[in-house]
PDB file of C-alpha atoms in Angstrom:
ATOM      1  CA  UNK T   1      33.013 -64.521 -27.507  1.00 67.00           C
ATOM      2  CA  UNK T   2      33.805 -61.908 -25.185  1.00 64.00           C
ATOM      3  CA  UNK T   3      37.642 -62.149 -26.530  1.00 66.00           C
ATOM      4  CA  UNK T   4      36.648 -61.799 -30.289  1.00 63.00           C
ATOM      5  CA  UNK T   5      34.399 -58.727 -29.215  1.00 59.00           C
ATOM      6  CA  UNK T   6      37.096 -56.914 -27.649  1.00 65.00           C
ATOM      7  CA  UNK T   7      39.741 -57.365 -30.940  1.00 59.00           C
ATOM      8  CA  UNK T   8      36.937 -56.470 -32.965  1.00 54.00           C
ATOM      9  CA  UNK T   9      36.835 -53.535 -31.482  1.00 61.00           C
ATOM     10  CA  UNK T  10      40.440 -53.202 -30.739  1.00 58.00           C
ATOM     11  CA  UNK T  11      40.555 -53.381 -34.856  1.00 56.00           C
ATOM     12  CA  UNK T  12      37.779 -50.373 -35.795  1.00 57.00           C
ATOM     13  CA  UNK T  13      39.337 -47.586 -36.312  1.00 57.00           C
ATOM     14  CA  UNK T  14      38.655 -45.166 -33.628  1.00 55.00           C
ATOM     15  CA  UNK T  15      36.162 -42.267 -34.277  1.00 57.00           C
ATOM     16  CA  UNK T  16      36.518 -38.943 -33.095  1.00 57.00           C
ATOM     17  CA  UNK T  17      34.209 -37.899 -30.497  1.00 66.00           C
ATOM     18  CA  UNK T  18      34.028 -34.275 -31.001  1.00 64.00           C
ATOM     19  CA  UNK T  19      31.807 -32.262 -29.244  1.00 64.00           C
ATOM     20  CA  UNK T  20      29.042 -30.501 -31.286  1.00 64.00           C
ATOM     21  CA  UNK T  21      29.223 -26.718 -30.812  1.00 63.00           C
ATOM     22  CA  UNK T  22      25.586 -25.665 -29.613  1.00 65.00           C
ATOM     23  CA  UNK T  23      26.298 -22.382 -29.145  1.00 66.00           C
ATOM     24  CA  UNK T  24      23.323 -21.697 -26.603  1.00 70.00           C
ATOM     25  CA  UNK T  25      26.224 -21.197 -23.542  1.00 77.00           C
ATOM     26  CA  UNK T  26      28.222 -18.614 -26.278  1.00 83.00           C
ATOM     27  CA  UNK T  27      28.382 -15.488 -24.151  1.00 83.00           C
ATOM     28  CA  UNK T  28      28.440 -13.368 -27.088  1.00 85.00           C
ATOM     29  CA  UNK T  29      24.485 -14.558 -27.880  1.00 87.00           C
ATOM     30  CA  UNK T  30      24.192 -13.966 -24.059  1.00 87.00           C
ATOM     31  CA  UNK T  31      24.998 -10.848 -24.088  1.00 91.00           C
ATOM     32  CA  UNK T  32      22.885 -10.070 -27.485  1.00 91.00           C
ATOM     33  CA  UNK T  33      19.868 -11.823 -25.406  1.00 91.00           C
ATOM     34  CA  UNK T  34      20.659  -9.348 -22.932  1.00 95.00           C
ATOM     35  CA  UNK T  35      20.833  -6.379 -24.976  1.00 96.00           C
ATOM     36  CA  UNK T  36      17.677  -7.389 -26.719  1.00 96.00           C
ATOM     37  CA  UNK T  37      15.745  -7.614 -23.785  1.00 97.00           C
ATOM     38  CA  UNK T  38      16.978  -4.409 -21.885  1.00 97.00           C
ATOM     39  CA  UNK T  39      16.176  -2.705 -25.320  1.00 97.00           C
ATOM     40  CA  UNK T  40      12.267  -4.228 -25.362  1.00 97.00           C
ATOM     41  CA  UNK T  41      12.031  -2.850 -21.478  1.00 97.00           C
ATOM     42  CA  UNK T  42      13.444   0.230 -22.580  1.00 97.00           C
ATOM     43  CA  UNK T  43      10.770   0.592 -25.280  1.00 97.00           C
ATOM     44  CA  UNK T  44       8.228  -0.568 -22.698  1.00 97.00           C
ATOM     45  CA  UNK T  45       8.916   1.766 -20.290  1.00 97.00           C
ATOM     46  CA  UNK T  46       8.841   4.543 -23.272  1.00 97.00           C
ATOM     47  CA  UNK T  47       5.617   3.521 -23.917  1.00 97.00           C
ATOM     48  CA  UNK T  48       3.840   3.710 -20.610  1.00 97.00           C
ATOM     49  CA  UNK T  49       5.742   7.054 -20.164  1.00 97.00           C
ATOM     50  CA  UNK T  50       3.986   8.490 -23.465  1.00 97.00           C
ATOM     51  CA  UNK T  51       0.841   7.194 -22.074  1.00 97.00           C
ATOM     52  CA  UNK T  52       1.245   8.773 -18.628  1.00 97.00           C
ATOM     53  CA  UNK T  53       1.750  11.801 -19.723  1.00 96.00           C
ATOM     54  CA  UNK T  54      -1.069  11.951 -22.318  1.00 96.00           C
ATOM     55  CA  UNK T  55      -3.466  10.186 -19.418  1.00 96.00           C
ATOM     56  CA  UNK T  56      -2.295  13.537 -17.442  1.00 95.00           C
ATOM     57  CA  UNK T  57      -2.829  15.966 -20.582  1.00 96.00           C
ATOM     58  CA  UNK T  58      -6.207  14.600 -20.665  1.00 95.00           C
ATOM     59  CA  UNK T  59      -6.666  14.733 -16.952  1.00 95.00           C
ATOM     60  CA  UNK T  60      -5.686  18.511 -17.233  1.00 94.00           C
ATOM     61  CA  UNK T  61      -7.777  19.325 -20.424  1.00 95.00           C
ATOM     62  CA  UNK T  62     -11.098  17.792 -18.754  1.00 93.00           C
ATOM     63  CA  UNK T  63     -10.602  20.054 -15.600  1.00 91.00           C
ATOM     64  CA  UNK T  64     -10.280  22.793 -17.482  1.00 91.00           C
ATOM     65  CA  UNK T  65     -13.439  21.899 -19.672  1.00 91.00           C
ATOM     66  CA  UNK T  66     -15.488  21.201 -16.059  1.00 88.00           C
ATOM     67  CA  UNK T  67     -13.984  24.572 -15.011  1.00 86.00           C
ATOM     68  CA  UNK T  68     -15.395  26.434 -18.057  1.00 84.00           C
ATOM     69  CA  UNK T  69     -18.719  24.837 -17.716  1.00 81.00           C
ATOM     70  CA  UNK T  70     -18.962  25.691 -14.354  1.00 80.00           C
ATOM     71  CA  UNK T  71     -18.194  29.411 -15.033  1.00 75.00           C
ATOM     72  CA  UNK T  72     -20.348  29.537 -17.733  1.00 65.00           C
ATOM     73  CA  UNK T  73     -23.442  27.620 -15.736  1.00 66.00           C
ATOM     74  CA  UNK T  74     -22.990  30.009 -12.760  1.00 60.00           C
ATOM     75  CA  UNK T  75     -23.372  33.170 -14.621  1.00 59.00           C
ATOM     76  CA  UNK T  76     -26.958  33.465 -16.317  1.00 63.00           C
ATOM     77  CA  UNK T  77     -26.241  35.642 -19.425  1.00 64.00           C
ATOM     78  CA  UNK T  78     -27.272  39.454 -18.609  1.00 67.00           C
ATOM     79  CA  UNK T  79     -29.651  41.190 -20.684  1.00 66.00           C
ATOM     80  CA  UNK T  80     -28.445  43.843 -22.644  1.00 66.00           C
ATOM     81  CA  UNK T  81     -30.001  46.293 -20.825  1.00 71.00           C
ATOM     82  CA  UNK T  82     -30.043  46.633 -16.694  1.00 68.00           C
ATOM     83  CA  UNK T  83     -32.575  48.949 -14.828  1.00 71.00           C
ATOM     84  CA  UNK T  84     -31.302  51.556 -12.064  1.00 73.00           C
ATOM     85  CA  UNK T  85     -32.014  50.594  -8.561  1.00 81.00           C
ATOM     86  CA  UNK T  86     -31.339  52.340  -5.930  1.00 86.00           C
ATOM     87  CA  UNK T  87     -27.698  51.652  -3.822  1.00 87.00           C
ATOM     88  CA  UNK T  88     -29.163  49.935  -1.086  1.00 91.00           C
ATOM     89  CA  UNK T  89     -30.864  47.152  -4.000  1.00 89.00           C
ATOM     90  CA  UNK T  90     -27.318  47.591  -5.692  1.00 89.00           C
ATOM     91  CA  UNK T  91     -25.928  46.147  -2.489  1.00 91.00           C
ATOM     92  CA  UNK T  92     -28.423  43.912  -1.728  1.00 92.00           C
ATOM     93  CA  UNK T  93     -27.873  41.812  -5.175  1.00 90.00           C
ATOM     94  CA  UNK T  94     -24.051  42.179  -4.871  1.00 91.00           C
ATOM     95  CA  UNK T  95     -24.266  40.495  -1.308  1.00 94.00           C
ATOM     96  CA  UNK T  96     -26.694  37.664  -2.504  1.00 94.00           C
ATOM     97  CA  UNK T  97     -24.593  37.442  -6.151  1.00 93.00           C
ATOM     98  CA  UNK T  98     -21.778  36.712  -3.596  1.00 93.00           C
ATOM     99  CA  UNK T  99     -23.596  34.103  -1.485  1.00 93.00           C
ATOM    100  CA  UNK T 100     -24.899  31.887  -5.078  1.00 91.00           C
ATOM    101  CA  UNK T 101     -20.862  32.266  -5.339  1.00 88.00           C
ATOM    102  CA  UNK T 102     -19.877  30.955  -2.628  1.00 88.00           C
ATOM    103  CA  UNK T 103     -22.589  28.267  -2.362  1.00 87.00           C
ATOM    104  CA  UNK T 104     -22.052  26.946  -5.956  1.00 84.00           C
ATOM    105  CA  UNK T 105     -18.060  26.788  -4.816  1.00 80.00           C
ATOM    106  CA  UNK T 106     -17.955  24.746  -1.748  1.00 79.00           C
ATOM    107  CA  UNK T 107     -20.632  22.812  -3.474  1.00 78.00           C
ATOM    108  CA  UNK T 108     -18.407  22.107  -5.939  1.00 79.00           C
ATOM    109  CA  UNK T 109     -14.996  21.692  -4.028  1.00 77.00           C
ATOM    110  CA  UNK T 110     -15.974  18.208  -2.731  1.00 75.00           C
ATOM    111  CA  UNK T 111     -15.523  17.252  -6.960  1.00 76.00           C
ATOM    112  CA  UNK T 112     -12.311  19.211  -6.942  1.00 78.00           C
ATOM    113  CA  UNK T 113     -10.968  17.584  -3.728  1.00 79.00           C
ATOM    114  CA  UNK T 114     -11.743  14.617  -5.243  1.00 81.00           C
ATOM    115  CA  UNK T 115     -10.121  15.036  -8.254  1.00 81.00           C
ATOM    116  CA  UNK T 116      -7.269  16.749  -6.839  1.00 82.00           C
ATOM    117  CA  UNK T 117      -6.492  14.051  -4.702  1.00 83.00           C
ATOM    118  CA  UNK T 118      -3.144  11.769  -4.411  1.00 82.00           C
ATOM    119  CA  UNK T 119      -3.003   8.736  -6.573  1.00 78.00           C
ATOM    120  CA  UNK T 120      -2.514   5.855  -5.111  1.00 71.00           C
TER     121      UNK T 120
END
């Protein structure tokens, strides 16, 4: 038995054992896989670039809006008209104008300090 299997095969013809090309170890498609994905990080890092800098254009236009409501809450709109006083009273409002000033800013630097801060 074991003779007649070994002519029989002895007989077939032989068939080519050729290796099928897969191509997925073709360095050429490595290097395109490559490419494509340091293009898509490329892109990626475009993107979060844009955004940065419009999360900081935003950042900038809301301090300026805080700034310009702050002016325009510290100064009470003046009547058109202003009686005389006398220099001493002139002085006297300048100094205590100066004080609201300066109490309405360090009130308000604690806000800035905080939003001026480092991120982190």
């Amino acid at each position: 038995m074991l003779a007649a299997l070994i002519a029989l095969s002895a007989a077939m013809p032989a068939v080519a054992q050729a290796q099928v090309y897969s191509g997925l170890n073709d360095p050429a498609l490595t290097a395109e896989r490559h490419r494509l994905a340091n293009e898509r990080m490329r892109i990626q890092s475009d993107q979060r670039a844009a955004f940065a800098q419009n999360q900081a254009l935003n950042a900038r236009i809301t301090l300026m809006e805080l700034d310009a409501r702050r002016q325009s809450q510290a100064v009470p709109a003046q009547p058109s008209y202003r009686p005389l006083y006398t220099p001493e009273i002139e002085r006297q409002s300048r100094e205590a104008a100066t004080v609201r000033r300066e109490t309405q800013a360090a009130s308000t630097s604690q806000i800035d300090r905080w939003l001026d801060r480092a991120p982190q």
